[in-house]
mmCIF file of C-alpha atoms in Angstrom:
data_model
loop_
_atom_site.group_PDB
_atom_site.id
_atom_site.type_symbol
_atom_site.label_atom_id
_atom_site.label_comp_id
_atom_site.label_asym_id
_atom_site.label_seq_id
_atom_site.Cartn_x
_atom_site.Cartn_y
_atom_site.Cartn_z
ATOM 1 C CA MET A 602 5.678 20.959 -9.915
ATOM 2 C CA PRO A 603 6.166 17.230 -9.224
ATOM 3 C CA GLN A 604 2.974 15.326 -8.437
ATOM 4 C CA LEU A 605 2.705 11.973 -6.676
ATOM 5 C CA VAL A 606 -0.501 9.918 -6.646
ATOM 6 C CA LEU A 607 -0.894 7.158 -4.056
ATOM 7 C CA LEU A 608 -3.631 4.544 -4.505
ATOM 8 C CA ARG A 609 -4.389 1.615 -2.242
ATOM 9 C CA HIS A 610 -5.702 -1.435 -4.094
ATOM 10 C CA GLY A 611 -9.436 -2.130 -4.146
ATOM 11 C CA GLN A 612 -11.099 -4.559 -1.760
ATOM 12 C CA SER A 613 -9.478 -7.991 -1.965
ATOM 13 C CA LEU A 614 -11.037 -11.394 -1.342
ATOM 14 C CA TRP A 615 -9.338 -11.544 2.049
ATOM 15 C CA ASN A 616 -10.324 -7.968 2.896
ATOM 16 C CA ALA A 617 -13.927 -9.113 2.410
ATOM 17 C CA GLU A 618 -13.357 -12.143 4.653
ATOM 18 C CA ASN A 619 -11.569 -9.957 7.244
ATOM 19 C CA LEU A 620 -8.352 -11.983 7.081
ATOM 20 C CA PHE A 621 -4.799 -10.785 7.634
ATOM 21 C CA THR A 622 -3.385 -10.800 4.100
ATOM 22 C CA GLY A 623 0.124 -9.362 4.082
ATOM 23 C CA TRP A 624 2.254 -10.962 1.368
ATOM 24 C CA CYS A 625 -0.357 -13.619 0.526
ATOM 25 C CA ASP A 626 -1.376 -13.150 -3.089
ATOM 26 C CA VAL A 627 -5.139 -12.791 -3.410
ATOM 27 C CA ASP A 628 -7.276 -11.186 -6.097
ATOM 28 C CA LEU A 629 -9.869 -8.430 -5.972
ATOM 29 C CA THR A 630 -13.555 -8.926 -5.213
ATOM 30 C CA GLU A 631 -16.172 -7.494 -7.553
ATOM 31 C CA VAL A 632 -16.380 -4.590 -5.121
ATOM 32 C CA GLY A 633 -12.620 -4.154 -5.405
ATOM 33 C CA GLU A 634 -12.819 -4.157 -9.184
ATOM 34 C CA SER A 635 -15.507 -1.457 -9.010
ATOM 35 C CA GLU A 636 -13.341 0.559 -6.593
ATOM 36 C CA ALA A 637 -10.416 0.310 -9.022
ATOM 37 C CA ARG A 638 -12.521 1.545 -11.945
ATOM 38 C CA ARG A 639 -13.944 4.352 -9.829
ATOM 39 C CA ALA A 640 -10.392 5.361 -8.882
ATOM 40 C CA GLY A 641 -9.559 5.439 -12.581
ATOM 41 C CA GLN A 642 -12.535 7.681 -13.264
ATOM 42 C CA LEU A 643 -11.414 10.072 -10.534
ATOM 43 C CA LEU A 644 -7.909 10.163 -12.005
ATOM 44 C CA ALA A 645 -9.154 10.676 -15.566
ATOM 45 C CA ALA A 646 -11.433 13.534 -14.457
ATOM 46 C CA GLU A 647 -8.535 15.492 -12.934
ATOM 47 C CA ASP A 648 -7.300 17.897 -15.585
ATOM 48 C CA ARG A 649 -4.308 18.823 -13.449
ATOM 49 C CA LEU A 650 -2.954 15.235 -13.532
ATOM 50 C CA ASP A 651 -0.729 14.110 -16.366
ATOM 51 C CA LEU A 652 0.305 10.602 -15.382
ATOM 52 C CA ARG A 653 3.748 9.681 -16.705
ATOM 53 C CA ILE A 654 4.759 6.429 -14.981
ATOM 54 C CA LEU A 655 3.245 3.711 -12.788
ATOM 55 C CA HIS A 656 4.819 1.873 -9.860
ATOM 56 C CA THR A 657 3.173 -1.146 -8.170
ATOM 57 C CA SER A 658 4.032 -3.923 -5.776
ATOM 58 C CA VAL A 659 4.383 -7.460 -7.140
ATOM 59 C CA LEU A 660 1.081 -8.595 -5.586
ATOM 60 C CA THR A 661 -1.953 -9.313 -7.775
ATOM 61 C CA ARG A 662 -4.407 -7.044 -5.966
ATOM 62 C CA ALA A 663 -2.236 -3.982 -6.592
ATOM 63 C CA ILE A 664 -1.403 -4.934 -10.186
ATOM 64 C CA ARG A 665 -5.057 -5.587 -11.052
ATOM 65 C CA THR A 666 -6.179 -2.352 -9.399
ATOM 66 C CA ALA A 667 -3.708 -0.383 -11.482
ATOM 67 C CA THR A 668 -4.718 -2.183 -14.672
ATOM 68 C CA LEU A 669 -8.454 -1.635 -14.140
ATOM 69 C CA ALA A 670 -7.992 1.984 -13.065
ATOM 70 C CA LEU A 671 -5.995 2.885 -16.163
ATOM 71 C CA GLU A 672 -8.310 1.050 -18.584
ATOM 72 C CA VAL A 673 -11.242 3.415 -17.978
ATOM 73 C CA PRO A 674 -12.007 5.954 -20.728
ATOM 74 C CA GLY A 675 -9.426 8.700 -20.461
ATOM 75 C CA GLY A 676 -7.032 6.447 -18.519
ATOM 76 C CA ARG A 677 -3.405 5.819 -19.437
ATOM 77 C CA SER A 678 -3.233 2.058 -20.007
ATOM 78 C CA ARG A 679 0.089 2.349 -21.866
ATOM 79 C CA LEU A 680 2.007 3.977 -19.016
ATOM 80 C CA PRO A 681 5.504 2.598 -18.396
ATOM 81 C CA VAL A 682 5.345 0.268 -15.375
ATOM 82 C CA ARG A 683 7.787 -0.648 -12.632
ATOM 83 C CA ARG A 684 6.989 -3.360 -10.080
ATOM 84 C CA HIS A 685 8.934 -4.029 -6.899
ATOM 85 C CA TRP A 686 8.621 -6.144 -3.773
ATOM 86 C CA ARG A 687 9.576 -3.164 -1.604
ATOM 87 C CA LEU A 688 6.080 -1.771 -2.277
ATOM 88 C CA ASN A 689 4.433 -4.968 -0.961
ATOM 89 C CA GLU A 690 2.064 -4.906 1.985
ATOM 90 C CA ARG A 691 3.494 -5.407 5.455
ATOM 91 C CA HIS A 692 4.309 -9.070 6.139
ATOM 92 C CA TYR A 693 2.006 -10.100 8.978
ATOM 93 C CA GLY A 694 4.004 -13.191 9.902
ATOM 94 C CA ASP A 695 2.032 -15.986 11.551
ATOM 95 C CA LEU A 696 -1.138 -13.868 11.498
ATOM 96 C CA GLN A 697 -1.414 -14.177 7.705
ATOM 97 C CA GLY A 698 -4.534 -16.082 6.727
ATOM 98 C CA ARG A 699 -6.123 -15.652 10.170
ATOM 99 C CA ASN A 700 -9.476 -13.962 10.729
ATOM 100 C CA LYS A 701 -9.026 -10.614 12.486
ATOM 101 C CA VAL A 702 -12.032 -10.909 14.802
ATOM 102 C CA GLU A 703 -11.168 -14.512 15.748
ATOM 103 C CA THR A 704 -7.557 -13.489 16.362
ATOM 104 C CA THR A 705 -8.780 -10.714 18.667
ATOM 105 C CA ALA A 706 -10.949 -13.185 20.586
ATOM 106 C CA ARG A 707 -7.992 -15.586 20.953
ATOM 107 C CA PHE A 708 -5.195 -13.193 21.909
ATOM 108 C CA GLY A 709 -7.125 -10.251 23.339
ATOM 109 C CA GLU A 710 -7.866 -6.831 21.942
ATOM 110 C CA ALA A 711 -4.803 -5.193 23.502
ATOM 111 C CA GLN A 712 -2.355 -7.714 22.011
ATOM 112 C CA VAL A 713 -3.884 -7.618 18.533
ATOM 113 C CA LYS A 714 -3.979 -3.818 18.599
ATOM 114 C CA GLU A 715 -0.286 -3.849 19.539
ATOM 115 C CA TRP A 716 0.511 -6.120 16.587
ATOM 116 C CA ARG A 717 -1.659 -4.183 14.137
ATOM 117 C CA ARG A 718 -1.155 -0.587 15.153
ATOM 118 C CA SER A 719 1.996 -0.163 17.209
ATOM 119 C CA TYR A 720 4.954 1.226 15.307
ATOM 120 C CA ALA A 721 7.645 -1.206 16.443
ATOM 121 C CA THR A 722 6.021 -4.486 17.599
ATOM 122 C CA PRO A 723 5.855 -7.204 14.909
ATOM 123 C CA PRO A 724 3.531 -10.236 15.123
ATOM 124 C CA PRO A 725 5.034 -13.723 15.631
ATOM 125 C CA PRO A 726 7.081 -14.732 12.568
ATOM 126 C CA VAL A 727 5.939 -17.240 9.989
ATOM 127 C CA GLU A 728 7.667 -20.605 10.421
ATOM 128 C CA PRO A 729 10.159 -21.987 7.867
ATOM 129 C CA GLY A 730 8.360 -24.244 5.428
ATOM 130 C CA SER A 731 5.067 -22.429 5.827
ATOM 131 C CA GLU A 732 3.093 -21.686 2.671
ATOM 132 C CA HIS A 733 3.250 -18.037 3.735
ATOM 133 C CA HIS A 734 7.066 -17.899 3.816
ATOM 134 C CA PRO A 735 8.390 -15.804 0.881
ATOM 135 C CA VAL A 736 11.464 -17.966 0.280
ATOM 136 C CA GLY A 737 10.742 -20.182 -2.712
ATOM 137 C CA ASP A 738 8.255 -17.782 -4.313
ATOM 138 C CA PRO A 739 9.609 -17.131 -7.839
ATOM 139 C CA ARG A 740 8.772 -13.430 -7.559
ATOM 140 C CA TYR A 741 11.544 -13.095 -4.976
ATOM 141 C CA ARG A 742 14.150 -15.397 -6.513
ATOM 142 C CA ASP A 743 16.548 -12.485 -7.079
ATOM 143 C CA VAL A 744 16.112 -11.078 -3.558
ATOM 144 C CA PRO A 745 18.676 -12.227 -0.967
ATOM 145 C CA ALA A 746 16.968 -14.621 1.443
ATOM 146 C CA ASP A 747 18.057 -12.580 4.457
ATOM 147 C CA ALA A 748 16.288 -9.518 2.989
ATOM 148 C CA LEU A 749 12.911 -11.282 2.836
ATOM 149 C CA PRO A 750 10.768 -10.718 5.949
ATOM 150 C CA THR A 751 9.087 -13.425 8.006
ATOM 151 C CA THR A 752 7.193 -10.766 9.974
ATOM 152 C CA GLU A 753 7.189 -6.966 10.039
ATOM 153 C CA CYS A 754 6.142 -4.039 12.159
ATOM 154 C CA LEU A 755 5.437 -0.688 10.528
ATOM 155 C CA ALA A 756 8.983 0.475 11.319
ATOM 156 C CA ASP A 757 10.283 -2.448 9.246
ATOM 157 C CA VAL A 758 8.057 -1.444 6.324
ATOM 158 C CA VAL A 759 9.345 2.131 6.509
ATOM 159 C CA ALA A 760 12.914 0.796 6.449
ATOM 160 C CA ARG A 761 12.316 -1.205 3.252
ATOM 161 C CA VAL A 762 10.173 1.404 1.468
ATOM 162 C CA ILE A 763 12.507 4.401 1.917
ATOM 163 C CA PRO A 764 15.249 2.928 -0.321
ATOM 164 C CA TYR A 765 12.645 2.532 -3.072
ATOM 165 C CA TRP A 766 11.553 6.123 -2.579
ATOM 166 C CA GLN A 767 15.139 7.307 -2.887
ATOM 167 C CA ASP A 768 16.272 5.019 -5.722
ATOM 168 C CA ALA A 769 13.136 4.833 -7.906
ATOM 169 C CA LEU A 770 10.416 7.334 -7.020
ATOM 170 C CA VAL A 771 12.571 10.422 -6.461
ATOM 171 C CA PRO A 772 14.379 10.070 -9.825
ATOM 172 C CA ASP A 773 11.015 9.734 -11.596
ATOM 173 C CA LEU A 774 9.578 12.728 -9.765
ATOM 174 C CA MET A 775 12.620 14.835 -10.574
ATOM 175 C CA ALA A 776 13.153 13.651 -14.155
ATOM 176 C CA GLU A 777 13.108 16.547 -16.571
ATOM 177 C CA GLY A 778 10.499 14.812 -18.712
ATOM 178 C CA ALA A 779 8.162 14.359 -15.735
ATOM 179 C CA ARG A 780 8.043 18.000 -14.642
ATOM 180 C CA GLY A 781 4.422 18.974 -14.675
ATOM 181 C CA GLY A 782 3.474 15.292 -14.848
ATOM 182 C CA ALA A 783 2.629 12.786 -12.135
ATOM 183 C CA VAL A 784 3.984 9.529 -10.756
ATOM 184 C CA LEU A 785 1.331 6.948 -9.779
ATOM 185 C CA VAL A 786 2.000 4.385 -7.039
ATOM 186 C CA VAL A 787 -0.543 1.585 -6.553
ATOM 187 C CA ALA A 788 0.275 -0.405 -3.451
ATOM 188 C CA HIS A 789 -1.037 -1.312 0.009
ATOM 189 C CA GLY A 790 -2.199 0.206 3.280
ATOM 190 C CA ASN A 791 1.093 -0.119 5.125
ATOM 191 C CA SER A 792 3.529 0.540 2.277
ATOM 192 C CA LEU A 793 1.581 3.714 1.449
ATOM 193 C CA ARG A 794 1.463 4.625 5.141
ATOM 194 C CA ALA A 795 5.253 4.260 5.193
ATOM 195 C CA LEU A 796 5.612 6.553 2.175
ATOM 196 C CA ARG A 797 3.342 9.173 3.698
ATOM 197 C CA LYS A 798 5.255 9.032 6.977
ATOM 198 C CA HIS A 799 8.502 9.755 5.173
ATOM 199 C CA ILE A 800 7.108 12.403 2.814
ATOM 200 C CA GLU A 801 5.196 14.328 5.505
ATOM 201 C CA GLY A 802 7.571 13.676 8.416
ATOM 202 C CA ILE A 803 4.783 12.128 10.509
ATOM 203 C CA PRO A 804 6.062 11.191 14.001
ATOM 204 C CA ASP A 805 6.390 7.523 15.010
ATOM 205 C CA ASP A 806 3.610 7.780 17.585
ATOM 206 C CA GLU A 807 1.200 9.416 15.123
ATOM 207 C CA ILE A 808 1.634 7.285 12.002
ATOM 208 C CA PRO A 809 -0.232 4.183 13.310
ATOM 209 C CA LYS A 810 -3.381 6.328 13.482
ATOM 210 C CA LEU A 811 -3.275 7.082 9.757
ATOM 211 C CA GLU A 812 -5.780 4.864 7.936
ATOM 212 C CA ILE A 813 -5.566 4.418 4.158
ATOM 213 C CA PRO A 814 -8.923 3.735 2.444
ATOM 214 C CA THR A 815 -9.105 1.339 -0.499
ATOM 215 C CA GLY A 816 -9.595 2.628 -4.017
ATOM 216 C CA ILE A 817 -9.389 6.396 -3.416
ATOM 217 C CA PRO A 818 -6.427 8.260 -4.986
ATOM 218 C CA PHE A 819 -4.425 10.607 -2.755
ATOM 219 C CA VAL A 820 -2.595 13.360 -4.648
ATOM 220 C CA TYR A 821 0.494 15.261 -3.509
ATOM 221 C CA VAL A 822 1.693 18.419 -5.178
ATOM 222 C CA LEU A 823 5.379 18.716 -4.286
ATOM 223 C CA GLY A 824 7.908 21.493 -4.394
ATOM 224 C CA ASP A 825 11.106 21.213 -6.408
ATOM 225 C CA ASP A 826 12.777 20.018 -3.185
ATOM 226 C CA LEU A 827 9.951 17.431 -2.809
ATOM 227 C CA SER A 828 8.482 19.208 0.207
ATOM 228 C CA VAL A 829 4.681 18.973 0.411
ATOM 229 C CA VAL A 830 2.789 21.873 -1.145
ATOM 230 C CA SER A 831 -0.590 20.158 -0.836
ATOM 231 C CA GLY A 832 -2.078 16.711 -0.421
ATOM 232 C CA ASP A 833 -5.633 15.414 -0.458
ATOM 233 C CA TYR A 834 -7.951 12.650 -1.646
ATOM 234 C CA LEU A 835 -9.785 12.963 -4.932
ATOM 235 C CA GLY A 836 -13.565 12.914 -4.904
ATOM 236 C CA ASP A 837 -15.824 13.232 -1.874
ATOM 237 C CA PRO A 838 -13.771 13.883 1.306
ATOM 238 C CA GLU A 839 -16.566 12.446 3.462
ATOM 239 C CA ALA A 840 -16.431 9.194 1.510
ATOM 240 C CA ALA A 841 -12.667 8.990 2.080
ATOM 241 C CA ARG A 842 -13.125 9.618 5.813
ATOM 242 C CA ALA A 843 -15.827 6.935 6.126
ATOM 243 C CA ALA A 844 -13.732 4.410 4.180
ATOM 244 C CA ALA A 845 -10.718 5.071 6.437
ATOM 245 C CA GLU A 846 -12.863 4.542 9.545
ATOM 246 C CA ALA A 847 -14.106 1.223 8.153
ATOM 247 C CA VAL A 848 -10.499 0.057 7.827
ATOM 248 C CA ALA A 849 -9.798 1.009 11.440
ATOM 249 C CA HIS A 850 -12.626 -1.183 12.750
ATOM 250 C CA GLN A 851 -11.804 -4.389 10.857
ATOM 251 C CA ALA A 852 -10.449 -6.221 13.886
ATOM 252 C CA GLY A 853 -13.711 -5.792 15.785
#
């Protein structure tokens, strides 16, 4: 049966500083590196998982998490890798680089909650010429400029992630050589939330409540039609719940 493993990157430098990160490219903290290795240990300890291919975003924190996770003893450091901008974190527009608590104090809790957790309300866009604008970044030189976001709501992330699911992930899950194996996706809170919404059919008004903890693998067992047979976090479920709650309270 096809298996899909979703892993959010470990704690990043801007996670630790409580900043909106989005498409800004920041590295992992030491805590994040430890989370990545722990995720790798959890994956290696699962006899039922036979990882066959890795997908990541093009952002350093996801790439490094995947690398560290698969370098642990029993990992699969030589997995074939595909990287794509469609797996990037949500673009937070003009909020990128801002402290979440300070932003809440400036704009009010209700407005920041609307930007962060509503399904269809994006933050203010990043201005042309800003260091946070994706145009000019060599990673996106082959992406049409009008396809690159200057801000996104979760609905926008769903719209850009679903084509990657259909064009890249589904073929790997259904490939004859992958039957009985697993596809690993290492990405970000909102791109993984978008995937889970699509896979599980989570309603628009429910998906903003889904929190994705850092560094804890989530494993789907799928039917031959890619319907969900089961899905759960590896390791201690209480630890996953506590980590998800910590994410929910980052804005203060």
